[in-house]
PDB file of C-alpha atoms in Angstrom:
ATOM      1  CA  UNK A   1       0.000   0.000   0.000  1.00 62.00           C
ATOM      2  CA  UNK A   2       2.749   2.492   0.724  1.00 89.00           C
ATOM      3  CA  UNK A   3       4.231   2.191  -2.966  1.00 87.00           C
ATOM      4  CA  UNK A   4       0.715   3.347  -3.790  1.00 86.00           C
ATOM      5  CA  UNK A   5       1.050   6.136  -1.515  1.00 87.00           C
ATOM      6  CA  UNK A   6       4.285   7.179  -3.190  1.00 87.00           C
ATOM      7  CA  UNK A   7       3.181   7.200  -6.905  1.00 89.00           C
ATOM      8  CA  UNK A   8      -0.301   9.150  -5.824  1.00 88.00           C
ATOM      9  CA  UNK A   9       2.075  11.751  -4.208  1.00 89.00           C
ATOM     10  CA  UNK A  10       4.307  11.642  -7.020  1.00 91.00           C
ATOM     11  CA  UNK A  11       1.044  12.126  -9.289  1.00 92.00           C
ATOM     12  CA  UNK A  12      -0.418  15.230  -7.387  1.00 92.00           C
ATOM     13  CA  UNK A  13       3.303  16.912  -7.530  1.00 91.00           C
ATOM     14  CA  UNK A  14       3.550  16.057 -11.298  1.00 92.00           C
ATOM     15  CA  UNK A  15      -0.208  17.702 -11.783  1.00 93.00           C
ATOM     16  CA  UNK A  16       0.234  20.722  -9.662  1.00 92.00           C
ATOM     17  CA  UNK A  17       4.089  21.396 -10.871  1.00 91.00           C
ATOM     18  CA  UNK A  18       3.283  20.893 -14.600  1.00 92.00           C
ATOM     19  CA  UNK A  19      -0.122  22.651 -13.934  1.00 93.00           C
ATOM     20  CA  UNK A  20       1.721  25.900 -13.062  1.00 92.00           C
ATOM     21  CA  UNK A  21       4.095  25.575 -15.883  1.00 91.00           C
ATOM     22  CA  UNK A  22       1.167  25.218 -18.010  1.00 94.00           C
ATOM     23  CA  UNK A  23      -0.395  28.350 -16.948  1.00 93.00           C
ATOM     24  CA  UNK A  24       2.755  30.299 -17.252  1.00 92.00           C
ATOM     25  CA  UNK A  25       3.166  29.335 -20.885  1.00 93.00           C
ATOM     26  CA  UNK A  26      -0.244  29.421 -21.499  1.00 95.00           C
ATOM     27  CA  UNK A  27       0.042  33.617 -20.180  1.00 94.00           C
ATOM     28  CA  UNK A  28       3.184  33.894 -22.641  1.00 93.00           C
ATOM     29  CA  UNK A  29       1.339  32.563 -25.438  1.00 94.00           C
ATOM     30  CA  UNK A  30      -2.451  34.249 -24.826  1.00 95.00           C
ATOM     31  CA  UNK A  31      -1.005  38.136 -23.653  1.00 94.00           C
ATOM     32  CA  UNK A  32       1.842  39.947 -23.642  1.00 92.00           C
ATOM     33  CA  UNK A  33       3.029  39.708 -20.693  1.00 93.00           C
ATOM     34  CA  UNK A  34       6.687  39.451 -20.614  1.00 92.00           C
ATOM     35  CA  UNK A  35       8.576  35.778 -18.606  1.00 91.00           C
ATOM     36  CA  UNK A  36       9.676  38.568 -16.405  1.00 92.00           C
ATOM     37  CA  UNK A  37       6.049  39.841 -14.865  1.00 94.00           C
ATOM     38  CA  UNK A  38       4.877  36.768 -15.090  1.00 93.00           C
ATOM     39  CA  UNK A  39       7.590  35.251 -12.585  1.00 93.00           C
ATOM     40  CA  UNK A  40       6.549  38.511 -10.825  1.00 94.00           C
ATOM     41  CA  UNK A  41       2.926  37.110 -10.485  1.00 94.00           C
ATOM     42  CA  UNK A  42       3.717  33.886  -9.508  1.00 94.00           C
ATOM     43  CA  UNK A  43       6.211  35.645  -6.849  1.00 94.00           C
ATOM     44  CA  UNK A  44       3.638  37.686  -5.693  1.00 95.00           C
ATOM     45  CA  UNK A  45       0.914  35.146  -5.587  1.00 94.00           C
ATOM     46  CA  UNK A  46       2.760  32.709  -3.344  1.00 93.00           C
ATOM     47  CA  UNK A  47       3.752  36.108  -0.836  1.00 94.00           C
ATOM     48  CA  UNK A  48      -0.140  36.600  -1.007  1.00 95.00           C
ATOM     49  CA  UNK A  49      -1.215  32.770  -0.290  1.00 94.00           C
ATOM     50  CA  UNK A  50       1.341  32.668   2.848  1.00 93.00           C
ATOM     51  CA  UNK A  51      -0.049  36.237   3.824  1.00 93.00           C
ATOM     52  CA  UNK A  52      -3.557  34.858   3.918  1.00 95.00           C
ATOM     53  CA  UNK A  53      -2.292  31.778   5.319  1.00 92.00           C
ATOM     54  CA  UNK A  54      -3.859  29.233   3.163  1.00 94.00           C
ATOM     55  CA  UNK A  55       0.116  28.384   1.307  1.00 93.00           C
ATOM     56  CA  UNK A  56       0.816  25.585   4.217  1.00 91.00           C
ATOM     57  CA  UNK A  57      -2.685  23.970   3.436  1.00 92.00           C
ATOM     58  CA  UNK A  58      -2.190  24.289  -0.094  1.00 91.00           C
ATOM     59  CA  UNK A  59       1.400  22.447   0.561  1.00 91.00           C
ATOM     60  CA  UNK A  60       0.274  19.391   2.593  1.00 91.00           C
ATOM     61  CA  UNK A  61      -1.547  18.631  -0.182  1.00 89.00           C
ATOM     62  CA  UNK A  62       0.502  19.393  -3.512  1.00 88.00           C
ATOM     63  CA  UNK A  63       4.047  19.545  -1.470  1.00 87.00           C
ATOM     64  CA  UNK A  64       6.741  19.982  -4.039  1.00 86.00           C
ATOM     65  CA  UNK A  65       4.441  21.020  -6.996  1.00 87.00           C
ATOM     66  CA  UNK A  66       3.729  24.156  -5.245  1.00 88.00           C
ATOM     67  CA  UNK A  67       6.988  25.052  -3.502  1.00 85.00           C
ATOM     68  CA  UNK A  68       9.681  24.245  -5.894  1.00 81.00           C
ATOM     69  CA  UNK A  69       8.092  26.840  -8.465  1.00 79.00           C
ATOM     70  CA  UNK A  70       8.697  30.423  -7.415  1.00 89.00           C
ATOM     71  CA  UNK A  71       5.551  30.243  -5.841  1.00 91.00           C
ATOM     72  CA  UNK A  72       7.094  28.283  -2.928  1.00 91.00           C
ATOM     73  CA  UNK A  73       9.790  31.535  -2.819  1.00 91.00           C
ATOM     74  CA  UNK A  74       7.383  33.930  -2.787  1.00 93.00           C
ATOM     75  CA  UNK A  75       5.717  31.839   0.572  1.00 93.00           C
ATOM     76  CA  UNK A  76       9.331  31.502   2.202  1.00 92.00           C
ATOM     77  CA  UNK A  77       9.885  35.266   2.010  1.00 92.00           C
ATOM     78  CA  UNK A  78       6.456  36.123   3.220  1.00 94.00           C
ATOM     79  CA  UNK A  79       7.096  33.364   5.870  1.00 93.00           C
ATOM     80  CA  UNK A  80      10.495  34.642   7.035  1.00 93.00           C
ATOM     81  CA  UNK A  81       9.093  38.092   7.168  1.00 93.00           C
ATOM     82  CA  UNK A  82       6.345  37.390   9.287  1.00 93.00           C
ATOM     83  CA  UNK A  83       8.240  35.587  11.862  1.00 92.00           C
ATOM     84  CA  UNK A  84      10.812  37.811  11.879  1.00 93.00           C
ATOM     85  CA  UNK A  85       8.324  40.580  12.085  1.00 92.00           C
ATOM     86  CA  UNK A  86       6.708  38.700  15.454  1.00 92.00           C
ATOM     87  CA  UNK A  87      10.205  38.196  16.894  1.00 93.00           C
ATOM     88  CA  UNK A  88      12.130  41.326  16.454  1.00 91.00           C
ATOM     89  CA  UNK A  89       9.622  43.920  15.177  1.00 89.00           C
ATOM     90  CA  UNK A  90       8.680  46.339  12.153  1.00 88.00           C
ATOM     91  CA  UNK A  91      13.056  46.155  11.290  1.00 88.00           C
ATOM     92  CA  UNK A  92      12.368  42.148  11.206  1.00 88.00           C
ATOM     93  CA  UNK A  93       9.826  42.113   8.425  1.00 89.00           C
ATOM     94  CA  UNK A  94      12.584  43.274   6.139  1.00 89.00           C
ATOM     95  CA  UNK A  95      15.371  41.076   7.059  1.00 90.00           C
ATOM     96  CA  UNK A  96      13.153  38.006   7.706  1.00 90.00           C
ATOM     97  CA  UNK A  97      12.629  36.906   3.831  1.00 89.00           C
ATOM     98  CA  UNK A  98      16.413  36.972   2.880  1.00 88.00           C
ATOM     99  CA  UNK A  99      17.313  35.434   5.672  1.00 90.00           C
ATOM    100  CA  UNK A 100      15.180  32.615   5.661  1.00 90.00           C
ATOM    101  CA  UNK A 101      15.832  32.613   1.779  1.00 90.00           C
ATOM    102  CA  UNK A 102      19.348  33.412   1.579  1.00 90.00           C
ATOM    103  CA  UNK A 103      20.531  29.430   1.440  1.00 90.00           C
ATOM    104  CA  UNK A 104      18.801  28.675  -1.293  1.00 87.00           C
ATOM    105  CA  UNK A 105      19.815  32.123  -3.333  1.00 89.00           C
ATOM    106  CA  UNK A 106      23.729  31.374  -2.259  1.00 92.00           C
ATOM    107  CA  UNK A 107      23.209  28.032  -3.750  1.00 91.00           C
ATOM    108  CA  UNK A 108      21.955  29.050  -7.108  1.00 90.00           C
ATOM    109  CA  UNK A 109      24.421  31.498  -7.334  1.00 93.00           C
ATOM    110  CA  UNK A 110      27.540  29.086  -6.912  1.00 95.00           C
ATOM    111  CA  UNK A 111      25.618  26.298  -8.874  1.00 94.00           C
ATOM    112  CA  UNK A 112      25.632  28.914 -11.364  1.00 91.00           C
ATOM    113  CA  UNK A 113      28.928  29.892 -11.321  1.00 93.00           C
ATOM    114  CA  UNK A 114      30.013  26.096 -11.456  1.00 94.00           C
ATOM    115  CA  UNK A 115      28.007  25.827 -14.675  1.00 92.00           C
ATOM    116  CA  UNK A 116      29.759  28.857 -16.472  1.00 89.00           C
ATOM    117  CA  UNK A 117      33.454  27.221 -15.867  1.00 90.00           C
ATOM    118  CA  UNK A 118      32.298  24.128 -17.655  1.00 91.00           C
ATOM    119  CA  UNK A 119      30.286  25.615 -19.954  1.00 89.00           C
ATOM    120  CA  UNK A 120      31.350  28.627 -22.074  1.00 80.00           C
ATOM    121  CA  UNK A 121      28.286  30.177 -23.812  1.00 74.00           C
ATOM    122  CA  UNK A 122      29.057  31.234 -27.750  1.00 76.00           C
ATOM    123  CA  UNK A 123      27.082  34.042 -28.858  1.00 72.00           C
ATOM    124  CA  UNK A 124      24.726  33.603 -32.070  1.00 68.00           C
TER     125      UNK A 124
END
């Protein structure tokens, strides 16, 4: 029963993940909004879900499929802010979302700078 469990997990993350990319690319196809505002929406969108507090419902039940997209870094700023805002005070709500972000930005950024010593890009 528990390999079940896995694959219907794995399903629901698939759906909601590819769901959201599907939405995205449908709003680059349908209007003219740029990739840039778009990510911007998303962004903004997760911020708004954790604000509300409805993002950690939302994430027991899609997990990955919603936090892996920017939505899920839109949440983890709000989140940190919040928190940080409860702890320390008005100063905290702008610290709080890098902070509790700032891993996962220092890893893409040395990831990325891994990439572009094996890679060299060639211009068209």
């Amino acid at each position: 029963m528990e390999v079940w469990q896995k694959i219907g997990t794995y399903a629901i993350v698939f759906a909601v993940g590819g769901g959201l990319c599907a939405i995205a690319e449908l709003l680059i196809v349908r209007t003219k909004l740029t990739p840039a505002r778009i990510l911007v929406i998303f962004l903004i969108a997760g911020i708004i879900l954790e604000g509300v507090g409805v993002y950690d419902y939302i994430f027991k039940v899609c997990q990955a499929g919603i936090s892996v997209p920017i939505v899920g870094f839109g949440a983890a700023l709000a989140k940190g802010s919040i928190e940080m805002a409860k702890s320390v005070g008005f100063i905290g709500a702008f610290a709080g979302g890098l902070i509790r972000t700032a891993y996962g930005v220092g890893v893409a950024i040395v990831m990325s700078y891994i990439v572009t010593l094996l890679f060299s890009a060639k211009a068209k």
